[in-house]
Tab-separated table of C-alpha atoms and ligand atoms in Angstrom:
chain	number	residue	atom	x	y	z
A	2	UNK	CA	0.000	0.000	0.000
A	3	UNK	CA	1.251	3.219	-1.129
A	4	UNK	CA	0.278	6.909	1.229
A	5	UNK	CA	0.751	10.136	-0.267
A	6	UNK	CA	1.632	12.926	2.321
A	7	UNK	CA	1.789	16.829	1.920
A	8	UNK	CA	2.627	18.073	5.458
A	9	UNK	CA	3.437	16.691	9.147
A	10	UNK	CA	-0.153	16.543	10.376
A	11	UNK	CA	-1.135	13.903	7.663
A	12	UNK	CA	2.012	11.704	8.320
A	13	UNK	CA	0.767	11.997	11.978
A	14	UNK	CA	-2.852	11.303	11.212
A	15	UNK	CA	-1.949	8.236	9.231
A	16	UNK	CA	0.251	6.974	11.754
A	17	UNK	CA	-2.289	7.739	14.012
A	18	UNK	CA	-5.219	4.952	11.960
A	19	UNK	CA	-2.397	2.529	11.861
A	20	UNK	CA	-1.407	2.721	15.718
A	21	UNK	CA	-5.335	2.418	16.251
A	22	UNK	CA	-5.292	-0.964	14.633
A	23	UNK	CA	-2.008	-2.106	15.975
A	24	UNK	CA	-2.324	-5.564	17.234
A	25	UNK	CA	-0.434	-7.196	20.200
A	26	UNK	CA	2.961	-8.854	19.186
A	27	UNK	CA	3.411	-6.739	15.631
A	28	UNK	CA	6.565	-5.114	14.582
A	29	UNK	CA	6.601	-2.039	13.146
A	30	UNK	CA	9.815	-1.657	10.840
A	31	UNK	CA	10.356	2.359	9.993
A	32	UNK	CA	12.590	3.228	7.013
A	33	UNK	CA	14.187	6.376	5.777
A	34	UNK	CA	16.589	9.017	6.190
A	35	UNK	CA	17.006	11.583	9.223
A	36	UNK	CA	14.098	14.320	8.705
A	37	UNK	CA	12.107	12.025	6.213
A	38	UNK	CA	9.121	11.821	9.277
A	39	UNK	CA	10.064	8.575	11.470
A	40	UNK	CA	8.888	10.483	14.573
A	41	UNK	CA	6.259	11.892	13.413
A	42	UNK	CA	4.989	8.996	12.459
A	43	UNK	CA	5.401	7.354	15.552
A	44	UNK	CA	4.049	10.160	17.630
A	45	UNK	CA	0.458	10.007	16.088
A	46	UNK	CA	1.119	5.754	16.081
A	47	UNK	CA	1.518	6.525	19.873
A	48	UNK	CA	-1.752	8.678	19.876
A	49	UNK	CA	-3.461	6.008	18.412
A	50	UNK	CA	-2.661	3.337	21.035
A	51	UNK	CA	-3.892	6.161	23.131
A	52	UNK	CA	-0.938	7.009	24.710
A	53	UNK	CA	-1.429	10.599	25.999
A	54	UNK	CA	2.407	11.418	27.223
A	55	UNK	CA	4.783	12.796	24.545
A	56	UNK	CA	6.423	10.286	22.449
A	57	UNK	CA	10.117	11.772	21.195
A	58	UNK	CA	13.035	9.537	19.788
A	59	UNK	CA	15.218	7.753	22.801
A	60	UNK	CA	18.340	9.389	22.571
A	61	UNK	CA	20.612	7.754	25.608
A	62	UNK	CA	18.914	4.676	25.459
A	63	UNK	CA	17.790	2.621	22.380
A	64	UNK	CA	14.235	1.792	23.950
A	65	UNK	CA	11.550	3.838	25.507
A	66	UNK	CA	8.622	1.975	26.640
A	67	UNK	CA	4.920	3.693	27.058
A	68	UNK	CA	2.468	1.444	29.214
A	69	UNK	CA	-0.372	3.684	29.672
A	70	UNK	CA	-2.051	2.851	26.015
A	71	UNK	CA	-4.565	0.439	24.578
A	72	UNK	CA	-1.367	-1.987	24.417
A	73	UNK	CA	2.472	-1.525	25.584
A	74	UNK	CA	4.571	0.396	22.824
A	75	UNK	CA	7.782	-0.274	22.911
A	76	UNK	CA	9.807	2.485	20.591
A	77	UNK	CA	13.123	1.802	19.618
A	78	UNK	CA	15.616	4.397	17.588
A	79	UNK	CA	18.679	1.898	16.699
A	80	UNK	CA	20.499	5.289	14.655
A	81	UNK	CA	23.432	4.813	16.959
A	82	UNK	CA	23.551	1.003	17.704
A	83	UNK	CA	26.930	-0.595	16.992
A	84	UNK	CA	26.048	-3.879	15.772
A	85	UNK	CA	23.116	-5.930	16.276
A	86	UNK	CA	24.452	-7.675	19.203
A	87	UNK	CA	23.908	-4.677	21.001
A	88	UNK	CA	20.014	-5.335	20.639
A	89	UNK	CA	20.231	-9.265	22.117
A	90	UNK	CA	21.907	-6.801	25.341
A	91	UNK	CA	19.455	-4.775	25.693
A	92	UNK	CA	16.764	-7.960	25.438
A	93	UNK	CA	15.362	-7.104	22.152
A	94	UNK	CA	13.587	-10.262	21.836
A	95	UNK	CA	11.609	-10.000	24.956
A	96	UNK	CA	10.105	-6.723	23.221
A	97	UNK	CA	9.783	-8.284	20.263
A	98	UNK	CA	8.017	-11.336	21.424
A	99	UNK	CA	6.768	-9.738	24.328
A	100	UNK	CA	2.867	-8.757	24.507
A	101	UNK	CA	3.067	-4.800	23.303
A	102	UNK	CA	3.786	-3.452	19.862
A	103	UNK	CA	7.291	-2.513	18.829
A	104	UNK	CA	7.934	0.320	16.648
A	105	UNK	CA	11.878	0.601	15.749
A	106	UNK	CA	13.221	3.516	13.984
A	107	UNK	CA	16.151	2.935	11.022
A	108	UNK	CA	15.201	-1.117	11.525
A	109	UNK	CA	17.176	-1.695	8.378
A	110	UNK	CA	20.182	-1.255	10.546
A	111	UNK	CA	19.652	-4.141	12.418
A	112	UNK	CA	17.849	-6.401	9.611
A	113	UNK	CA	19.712	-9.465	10.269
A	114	UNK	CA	17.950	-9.963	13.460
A	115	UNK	CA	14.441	-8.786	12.639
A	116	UNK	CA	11.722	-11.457	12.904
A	117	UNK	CA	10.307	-13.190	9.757
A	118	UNK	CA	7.276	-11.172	10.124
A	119	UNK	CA	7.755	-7.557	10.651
A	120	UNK	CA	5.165	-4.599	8.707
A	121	UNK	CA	7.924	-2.349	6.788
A	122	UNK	CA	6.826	1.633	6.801
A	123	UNK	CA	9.148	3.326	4.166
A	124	UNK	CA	9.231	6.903	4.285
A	125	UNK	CA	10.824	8.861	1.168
A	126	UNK	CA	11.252	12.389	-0.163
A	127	UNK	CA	10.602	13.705	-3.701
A	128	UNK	CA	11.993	17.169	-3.423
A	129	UNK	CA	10.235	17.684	-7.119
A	130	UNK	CA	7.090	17.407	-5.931
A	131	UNK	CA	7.952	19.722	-2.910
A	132	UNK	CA	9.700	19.797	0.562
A	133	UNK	CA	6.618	18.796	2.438
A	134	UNK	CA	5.817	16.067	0.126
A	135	UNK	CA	6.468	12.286	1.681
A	136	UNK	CA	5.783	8.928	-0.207
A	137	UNK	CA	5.097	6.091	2.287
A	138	UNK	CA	4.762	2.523	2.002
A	139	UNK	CA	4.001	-0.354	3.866
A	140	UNK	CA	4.490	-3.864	3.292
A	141	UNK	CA	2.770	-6.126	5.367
A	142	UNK	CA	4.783	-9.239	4.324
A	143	UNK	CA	8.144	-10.575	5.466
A	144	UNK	CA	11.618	-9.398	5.244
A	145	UNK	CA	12.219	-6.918	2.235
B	202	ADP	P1	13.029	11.404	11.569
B	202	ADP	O1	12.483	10.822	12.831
B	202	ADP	O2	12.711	10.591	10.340
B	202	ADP	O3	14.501	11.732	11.638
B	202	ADP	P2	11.312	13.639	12.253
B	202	ADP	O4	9.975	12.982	12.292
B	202	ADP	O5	11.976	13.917	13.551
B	202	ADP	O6	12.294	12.795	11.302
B	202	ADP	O7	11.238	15.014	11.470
B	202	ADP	C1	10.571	15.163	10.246
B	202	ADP	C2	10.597	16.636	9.865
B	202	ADP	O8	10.039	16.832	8.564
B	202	ADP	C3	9.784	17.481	10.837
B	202	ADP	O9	10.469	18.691	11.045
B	202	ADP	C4	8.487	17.719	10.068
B	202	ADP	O10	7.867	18.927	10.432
B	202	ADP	C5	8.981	17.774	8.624
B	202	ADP	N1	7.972	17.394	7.623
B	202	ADP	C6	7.634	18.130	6.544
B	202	ADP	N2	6.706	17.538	5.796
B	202	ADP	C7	6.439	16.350	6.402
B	202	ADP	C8	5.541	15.273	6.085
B	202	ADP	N3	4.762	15.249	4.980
B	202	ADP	N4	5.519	14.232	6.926
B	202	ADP	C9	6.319	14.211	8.030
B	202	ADP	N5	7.165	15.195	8.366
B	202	ADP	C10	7.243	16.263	7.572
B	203	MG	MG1	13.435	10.149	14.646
């Protein structure tokens, strides 16, 4: 499925419909490059799991988790991981078979040890069809 965007607000709203049909135990896979709209996504995501407190990227740790919602949301941003052992440290696989929703910013980074079934949300630019303009897709299949 392919999402046409022209400003912040409906990058929000849209991940705001998807977050309010997340289901327990899904993986949400974000793609794209810094400024593309990863957080912005996941801030209306978090609205739609009805999570009320302000959802901004973890910084000094590469998980934040948000229990207050219609389901756990556990948002990574794995920018400045290492290597992927670095997420087997940190218990990765407890989040990601755990009983919340995970939502990991720049997953591609740590692709190798992604589960088989993961939903991919690619964010892209097309600065000739203006700076506010986002293309987003989302692939509900395995690993692409
Ligand atoms: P990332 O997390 O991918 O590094 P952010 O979500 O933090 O990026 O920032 C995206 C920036 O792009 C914000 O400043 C936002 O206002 C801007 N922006 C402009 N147009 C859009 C759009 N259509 N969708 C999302 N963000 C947009
Ligand atoms: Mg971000």
């Amino acid at each position: 499925m392919m999402i046409e965007t022209n400003s912040p607000k409906e990058t929000c709203e849209m991940g705001y419909n998807i977050g309010k049909n997340a289901k327990k135990g899904q993986i949400y896979c974000i793609k794209g490059d810094l400024g593309v709209g990863k957080t912005v996504f996941t801030k209306g995501f978090a609205a739609g799991l009805n999570i009320e407190e302000n959802v901004s990227s973890p910084t000094f740790t590469i998980v934040n988790e948000y229990h207050e919602g219609r389901l756990p949301l556990y948002h990574f941003d794995v920018y400045r991981i290492s290597d992927s052992d670095e997420m087997y440290e940190i218990g990765c696989e407890e989040y990601f078979f755990g009983d919340g929703v995970c939502l990991i910013e720049w997953a591609e980074l740590i692709e190798d040890i992604l589960p088989e079934n993961v939903i991919w949300i690619v964010i892209e630019k097309d600065l000739e069809k203006g700076l506010d303009y986002r293309k987003i897709n989302i692939a509900e299949k395995g690993k692409k």
